[in-house]
XYZ file of C-alpha atoms in Angstrom:
417
model
C 152.576 263.954 157.640
C 153.235 260.244 159.156
C 155.244 259.388 155.942
C 157.150 262.342 156.994
C 157.968 261.712 160.377
C 158.881 258.157 159.351
C 161.202 259.299 156.674
C 163.056 261.732 158.770
C 163.196 259.065 161.795
C 164.891 256.648 159.301
C 167.466 259.485 158.099
C 168.318 260.212 161.668
C 168.907 256.534 162.400
C 171.419 255.782 159.671
C 172.871 259.252 159.479
C 175.961 260.491 160.996
C 175.428 262.525 164.017
C 177.679 265.802 165.014
C 178.880 263.820 168.055
C 180.253 259.963 167.247
C 179.166 258.970 170.811
C 175.481 259.430 169.716
C 176.179 256.657 166.933
C 178.273 254.495 169.317
C 175.128 254.577 171.483
C 172.906 253.740 169.101
C 174.968 250.913 167.700
C 175.246 249.781 171.650
C 171.215 249.879 171.743
C 171.051 247.687 168.612
C 173.440 245.156 169.781
C 171.779 245.224 173.257
C 168.258 244.254 172.114
C 169.862 242.105 169.429
C 171.643 240.023 171.983
C 168.383 239.870 174.191
C 166.395 238.356 171.476
C 169.160 236.182 170.361
C 169.117 234.585 174.090
C 165.334 234.280 173.767
C 165.098 232.590 170.246
C 168.017 230.129 171.592
C 166.638 229.550 175.215
C 162.967 228.539 173.589
C 164.747 226.567 170.836
C 166.703 224.592 173.123
C 163.612 223.825 175.535
C 161.812 222.624 172.256
C 164.836 220.432 171.678
C 164.539 218.820 174.844
C 160.768 218.186 174.704
C 161.302 216.893 171.406
C 164.032 214.731 172.524
C 161.940 213.209 175.591
C 158.667 212.716 173.675
C 160.928 210.256 171.297
C 162.325 208.368 174.195
C 158.984 207.916 175.557
C 157.527 206.577 172.277
C 159.713 203.120 172.367
C 157.648 202.044 175.486
C 154.537 204.016 175.624
C 151.560 202.941 173.135
C 150.285 205.241 170.510
C 146.844 205.342 172.433
C 145.859 203.870 175.879
C 142.644 203.250 177.249
C 142.161 203.099 181.086
C 139.176 203.164 183.488
C 137.641 206.612 184.070
C 137.268 205.549 187.620
C 138.775 202.743 189.800
C 142.001 201.298 188.840
C 140.561 197.903 187.161
C 138.118 197.011 184.453
C 137.184 193.625 182.967
C 138.805 192.755 180.381
C 135.782 191.397 178.223
C 134.082 194.788 178.584
C 131.893 195.483 175.680
C 133.089 198.751 175.052
C 136.796 197.501 175.239
C 135.589 194.720 172.639
C 134.249 197.294 170.459
C 137.594 199.275 170.671
C 139.587 196.353 169.782
C 137.545 195.939 166.639
C 138.074 199.151 165.405
C 138.688 199.311 161.518
C 141.859 201.577 162.523
C 143.339 199.421 165.164
C 146.151 197.074 164.255
C 146.752 195.455 167.856
C 145.333 195.910 171.300
C 147.334 194.656 174.159
C 145.623 194.120 177.727
C 147.847 195.252 180.394
C 147.960 195.309 184.177
C 150.198 197.101 186.529
C 150.611 197.586 190.422
C 153.189 197.772 193.168
C 154.923 194.736 193.656
C 158.029 193.872 196.042
C 161.046 191.527 195.992
C 163.671 190.648 198.233
C 167.134 191.814 197.341
C 169.848 190.689 199.820
C 166.943 190.549 202.452
C 165.801 193.973 202.214
C 162.119 194.439 200.237
C 162.307 196.550 197.157
C 159.316 197.818 195.757
C 158.656 198.388 191.989
C 156.115 198.453 189.455
C 154.982 195.053 188.205
C 153.512 195.198 184.796
C 151.921 192.098 183.108
C 151.198 192.503 179.287
C 149.658 190.350 176.800
C 151.723 188.069 174.580
C 151.217 190.337 171.503
C 152.816 193.627 173.713
C 155.771 193.691 170.855
C 153.012 194.550 168.463
C 151.731 197.154 170.130
C 154.740 199.121 171.357
C 158.431 199.294 170.298
C 159.731 197.618 173.081
C 162.206 195.472 170.879
C 163.877 198.777 169.900
C 164.976 199.558 173.649
C 166.031 196.316 174.792
C 169.561 195.720 176.167
C 171.060 192.564 176.233
C 174.309 192.453 178.854
C 177.526 191.087 177.855
C 178.064 187.713 178.402
C 174.297 186.912 179.200
C 172.395 185.025 176.263
C 168.870 185.996 176.179
C 165.434 187.335 174.320
C 162.624 189.373 175.622
C 159.989 186.985 176.234
C 157.109 186.487 178.677
C 156.757 182.968 179.600
C 157.622 179.603 178.588
C 155.816 176.166 179.460
C 155.377 176.432 183.354
C 157.766 179.532 183.722
C 156.798 183.074 183.725
C 159.785 185.416 182.938
C 160.195 188.788 183.970
C 162.280 192.061 181.629
C 163.294 194.721 184.142
C 164.320 198.533 183.378
C 168.065 198.531 183.207
C 168.297 200.643 186.495
C 166.105 198.009 188.335
C 168.314 195.289 186.936
C 171.379 197.216 188.455
C 169.597 197.080 191.642
C 168.854 193.522 191.337
C 172.600 192.863 190.800
C 172.090 191.114 187.166
C 169.507 190.980 184.291
C 170.460 187.241 185.063
C 168.906 187.114 188.319
C 167.735 183.561 188.104
C 171.243 182.616 189.180
C 171.728 180.683 191.343
C 168.363 181.237 192.794
C 165.382 182.881 190.990
C 163.447 185.462 193.132
C 159.904 185.328 194.297
C 157.709 188.383 193.864
C 155.312 189.437 196.511
C 151.971 191.345 196.556
C 149.866 191.656 199.690
C 146.591 189.953 199.503
C 143.174 191.915 198.670
C 141.617 193.072 202.027
C 143.652 191.353 204.412
C 145.788 192.745 207.145
C 149.483 191.616 207.508
C 149.604 188.875 209.814
C 152.643 189.495 212.277
C 152.906 185.983 213.313
C 153.077 184.688 210.207
C 153.557 187.493 207.568
C 154.027 185.384 204.603
C 150.460 184.280 204.920
C 149.404 187.566 203.605
C 151.074 187.773 200.219
C 150.524 186.517 197.243
C 153.871 185.178 195.722
C 155.056 183.891 192.726
C 158.618 182.936 191.076
C 159.836 184.914 188.290
C 162.724 183.772 185.874
C 165.177 186.098 183.891
C 164.679 186.370 180.066
C 168.179 187.869 180.132
C 167.706 191.010 178.835
C 166.405 194.524 180.034
C 165.141 197.493 178.736
C 166.309 201.270 178.687
C 163.983 203.964 178.055
C 166.490 206.580 179.409
C 163.868 207.746 182.107
C 164.097 206.749 185.775
C 160.598 206.517 185.940
C 160.505 203.361 183.883
C 164.568 202.133 184.093
C 164.518 201.917 187.669
C 160.725 200.946 188.872
C 159.309 198.955 185.991
C 159.317 195.358 185.361
C 157.403 193.665 182.705
C 156.131 189.961 182.685
C 153.149 187.980 181.470
C 149.667 189.026 181.872
C 148.455 185.859 183.518
C 151.338 185.829 186.183
C 150.626 189.455 187.057
C 146.615 188.893 187.149
C 147.324 185.968 189.335
C 149.594 187.804 191.688
C 147.139 190.868 191.898
C 143.940 188.645 192.518
C 142.665 190.354 189.517
C 141.755 187.454 187.260
C 140.137 188.654 183.761
C 140.665 192.231 184.927
C 143.110 194.843 183.197
C 144.588 198.363 184.111
C 144.757 199.354 180.680
C 144.511 198.781 176.765
C 147.432 199.293 174.901
C 146.651 200.359 171.185
C 148.649 200.204 167.916
C 147.048 201.923 164.896
C 147.353 200.941 161.270
C 149.877 202.363 158.857
C 148.283 205.589 157.543
C 146.067 206.092 160.671
C 146.058 209.780 162.006
C 146.279 209.662 165.725
C 143.819 212.663 166.511
C 141.197 211.553 164.616
C 141.072 208.021 165.858
C 141.418 209.179 169.144
C 138.537 211.164 168.966
C 136.481 208.054 167.312
C 137.670 205.938 170.382
C 136.737 208.671 172.954
C 133.346 208.461 171.618
C 133.086 204.773 171.791
C 134.547 205.070 175.552
C 131.891 207.557 176.846
C 132.522 208.376 180.264
C 133.783 205.023 181.600
C 137.031 204.957 179.978
C 139.935 207.479 179.030
C 141.626 207.460 175.782
C 144.864 209.279 175.734
C 147.901 209.629 173.131
C 151.740 209.764 173.786
C 151.965 212.917 175.151
C 148.986 212.763 177.188
C 150.158 209.925 178.936
C 153.183 211.938 180.106
C 151.335 215.051 180.543
C 152.840 215.631 184.236
C 156.568 215.778 182.388
C 155.459 217.959 179.511
C 153.508 220.103 181.945
C 156.910 220.642 184.112
C 158.940 221.352 181.045
C 156.303 224.197 179.726
C 156.468 225.543 183.156
C 160.476 225.733 183.043
C 159.994 227.216 179.369
C 157.778 229.657 180.372
C 159.488 231.158 183.368
C 162.739 231.365 181.469
C 160.944 233.370 178.619
C 159.621 235.549 181.161
C 163.066 236.227 182.791
C 164.664 237.136 179.483
C 161.872 239.248 178.616
C 162.933 241.256 181.417
C 166.329 241.237 180.197
C 164.893 242.696 176.908
C 163.227 245.484 179.063
C 166.513 246.217 180.670
C 168.112 246.313 176.839
C 165.400 248.858 175.952
C 166.824 251.417 178.423
C 169.548 251.958 176.236
C 167.405 253.144 173.367
C 165.893 255.839 175.625
C 169.532 257.217 176.543
C 170.155 256.864 172.386
C 167.057 258.671 171.522
C 167.485 261.439 174.497
C 170.965 262.142 173.057
C 169.632 262.318 169.668
C 166.764 264.726 170.588
C 169.614 267.135 172.373
C 171.966 266.932 169.187
C 168.934 267.958 166.964
C 167.889 270.880 168.830
C 168.774 272.973 165.814
C 166.722 270.625 163.543
C 163.637 271.235 165.132
C 163.156 275.035 163.827
C 163.859 273.513 160.303
C 161.061 270.994 160.658
C 158.520 273.395 161.630
C 159.381 275.735 158.716
C 158.909 272.772 156.828
C 155.251 272.318 158.088
C 155.886 269.984 160.999
C 153.846 270.222 164.166
C 154.851 269.650 167.435
C 153.287 266.421 167.401
C 155.230 265.543 164.132
C 158.323 266.459 165.652
C 157.764 263.988 168.723
C 156.613 261.258 166.567
C 160.139 261.535 164.537
C 161.875 260.840 167.987
C 159.459 258.099 169.049
C 159.617 256.589 165.579
C 163.874 256.879 165.955
C 163.442 254.476 169.228
C 160.969 251.859 167.805
C 163.155 251.625 164.715
C 166.066 250.843 167.069
C 164.030 248.158 168.783
C 162.763 246.690 165.509
C 166.338 246.549 163.747
C 167.433 245.182 167.150
C 165.046 242.312 166.815
C 165.301 241.495 163.312
C 169.049 241.138 163.456
C 168.458 238.987 166.975
C 165.718 236.567 165.545
C 168.367 236.376 162.225
C 171.159 235.336 164.349
C 169.390 233.661 166.890
C 167.838 231.365 164.308
C 171.348 230.834 162.373
C 172.771 229.764 165.935
C 170.306 227.107 166.489
C 170.513 225.605 163.053
C 174.327 225.481 163.343
C 173.995 223.759 166.984
C 171.399 221.265 165.493
C 173.436 220.274 162.527
C 177.125 220.755 163.757
C 176.486 220.545 167.595
C 179.121 222.798 169.038
C 177.929 223.434 172.474
C 178.530 219.762 174.083
C 176.631 218.338 177.078
C 179.446 217.353 179.636
C 182.630 216.208 178.205
C 181.263 214.277 175.272
C 182.220 210.957 176.588
C 178.906 209.283 176.104
C 177.796 209.225 179.318
C 174.548 211.072 177.949
C 171.786 210.433 175.543
C 172.900 213.053 173.340
C 176.422 214.481 172.754
C 175.158 217.833 172.424
C 172.276 220.219 173.423
C 169.248 219.609 171.273
C 167.564 222.222 169.351
C 164.351 222.625 167.592
C 163.301 225.946 165.972
C 159.497 226.609 166.187
C 158.275 229.370 163.900
C 155.440 229.904 166.576
C 158.110 230.589 169.034
C 160.093 232.945 166.670
C 157.191 234.946 166.095
C 156.300 235.437 169.812
C 159.854 236.280 170.391
C 159.647 239.077 167.313
C 156.447 240.102 168.777
C 157.650 240.378 172.466
C 160.538 242.466 171.796
C 159.097 244.798 169.482
C 156.047 245.291 172.199
C 158.642 245.654 174.811
C 160.571 248.446 173.070
C 157.776 250.216 171.939
C 156.224 250.471 175.011
C 159.475 251.324 176.978
C 160.463 254.387 174.675
C 156.857 255.589 174.591
C 156.468 257.442 177.561
C 160.402 258.736 177.985
C 160.946 260.122 174.469
C 157.528 261.852 174.404
C 158.346 263.614 177.485
C 161.551 264.874 176.238
C 160.507 265.644 172.747
C 157.857 267.728 174.144
C 160.402 269.426 176.611
C 162.439 270.062 173.493
C 159.415 271.634 171.531
C 158.219 273.603 174.264
C 161.570 275.367 174.750
C 161.701 276.279 171.280
């Protein structure tokens, strides 16, 4: 009798009721579930869009693969394991890097920032050339050293704090780093620091991330090693793979070579904290909107309850056709589930359509559209897995929410008859 119950439930769903209010409430129920589903699809897609946007911003500064010591901050540049990694057939370029905190005086006040020394082949390991910014009226290019001079290239936010990316005019600043294992001598503080002069390259970089733009400065590897008292040491090995290489497979091979002494991370893992926070925000939004779906399903209970009252006279007819009380209860239960399913289908279709429309036409702008943001419109990215999760969630919530109330009401109806 399962097909019979399903057939009757479908007839009840689309047929005209004796009281127009029931049709109206049924339509409202479908619309309510559809709107909640649309909100879920759009919200999940917007979070995906921001994640994709952030990942593209990081790729210009972060290497494809990064090798760092598993314990401690520094490792020997000529470590045998690192030499094997450099010679891996899929590695196109490997750049030695060292970074740590440093200090510079700005108008007499100390400014602590992250000084990163990189090898001469740094432009081969990263896409730094794609995010170089040249200030109008200043002639410069990205360079690390020339002759006796070492050059510094700050993030655009740090350059703004320094006053200009042309900070060698009139006097190049000196960069200070506390000497290892030495306390500050109050009588002669300068003796407790290593220091060196950095000249401006005339350019800065812009990643559109405060972590980098406001805190990082790039310079030559030798200058940073000398300043940190870490000659021959590095804090990371940044790797660019050959064209056609699969990052995941090469990462697996390099991890095997690195053993437990070094950690190999791809771009997503290098920004693990950022993406973890975004995933938590996405999950919270998902749970909140799922609760709204649950509230929308209460309309289904009201719609089916009125339908049960409206069809009291049909129960006797169904019994004469051979339907049992269980079949009759199943008819109204399926009625509620059909409403939830119809709302979920409509909501998914509308939600996906709106997302693609936003992706191609950018109807909803960020801010006033005056160009102060990285993108003019809210980014969206529709992921099939998220759409399936939303659809299943709405169906499960809808099915479960109507189960007890509908069975209770239908049993009362059959018992009274």
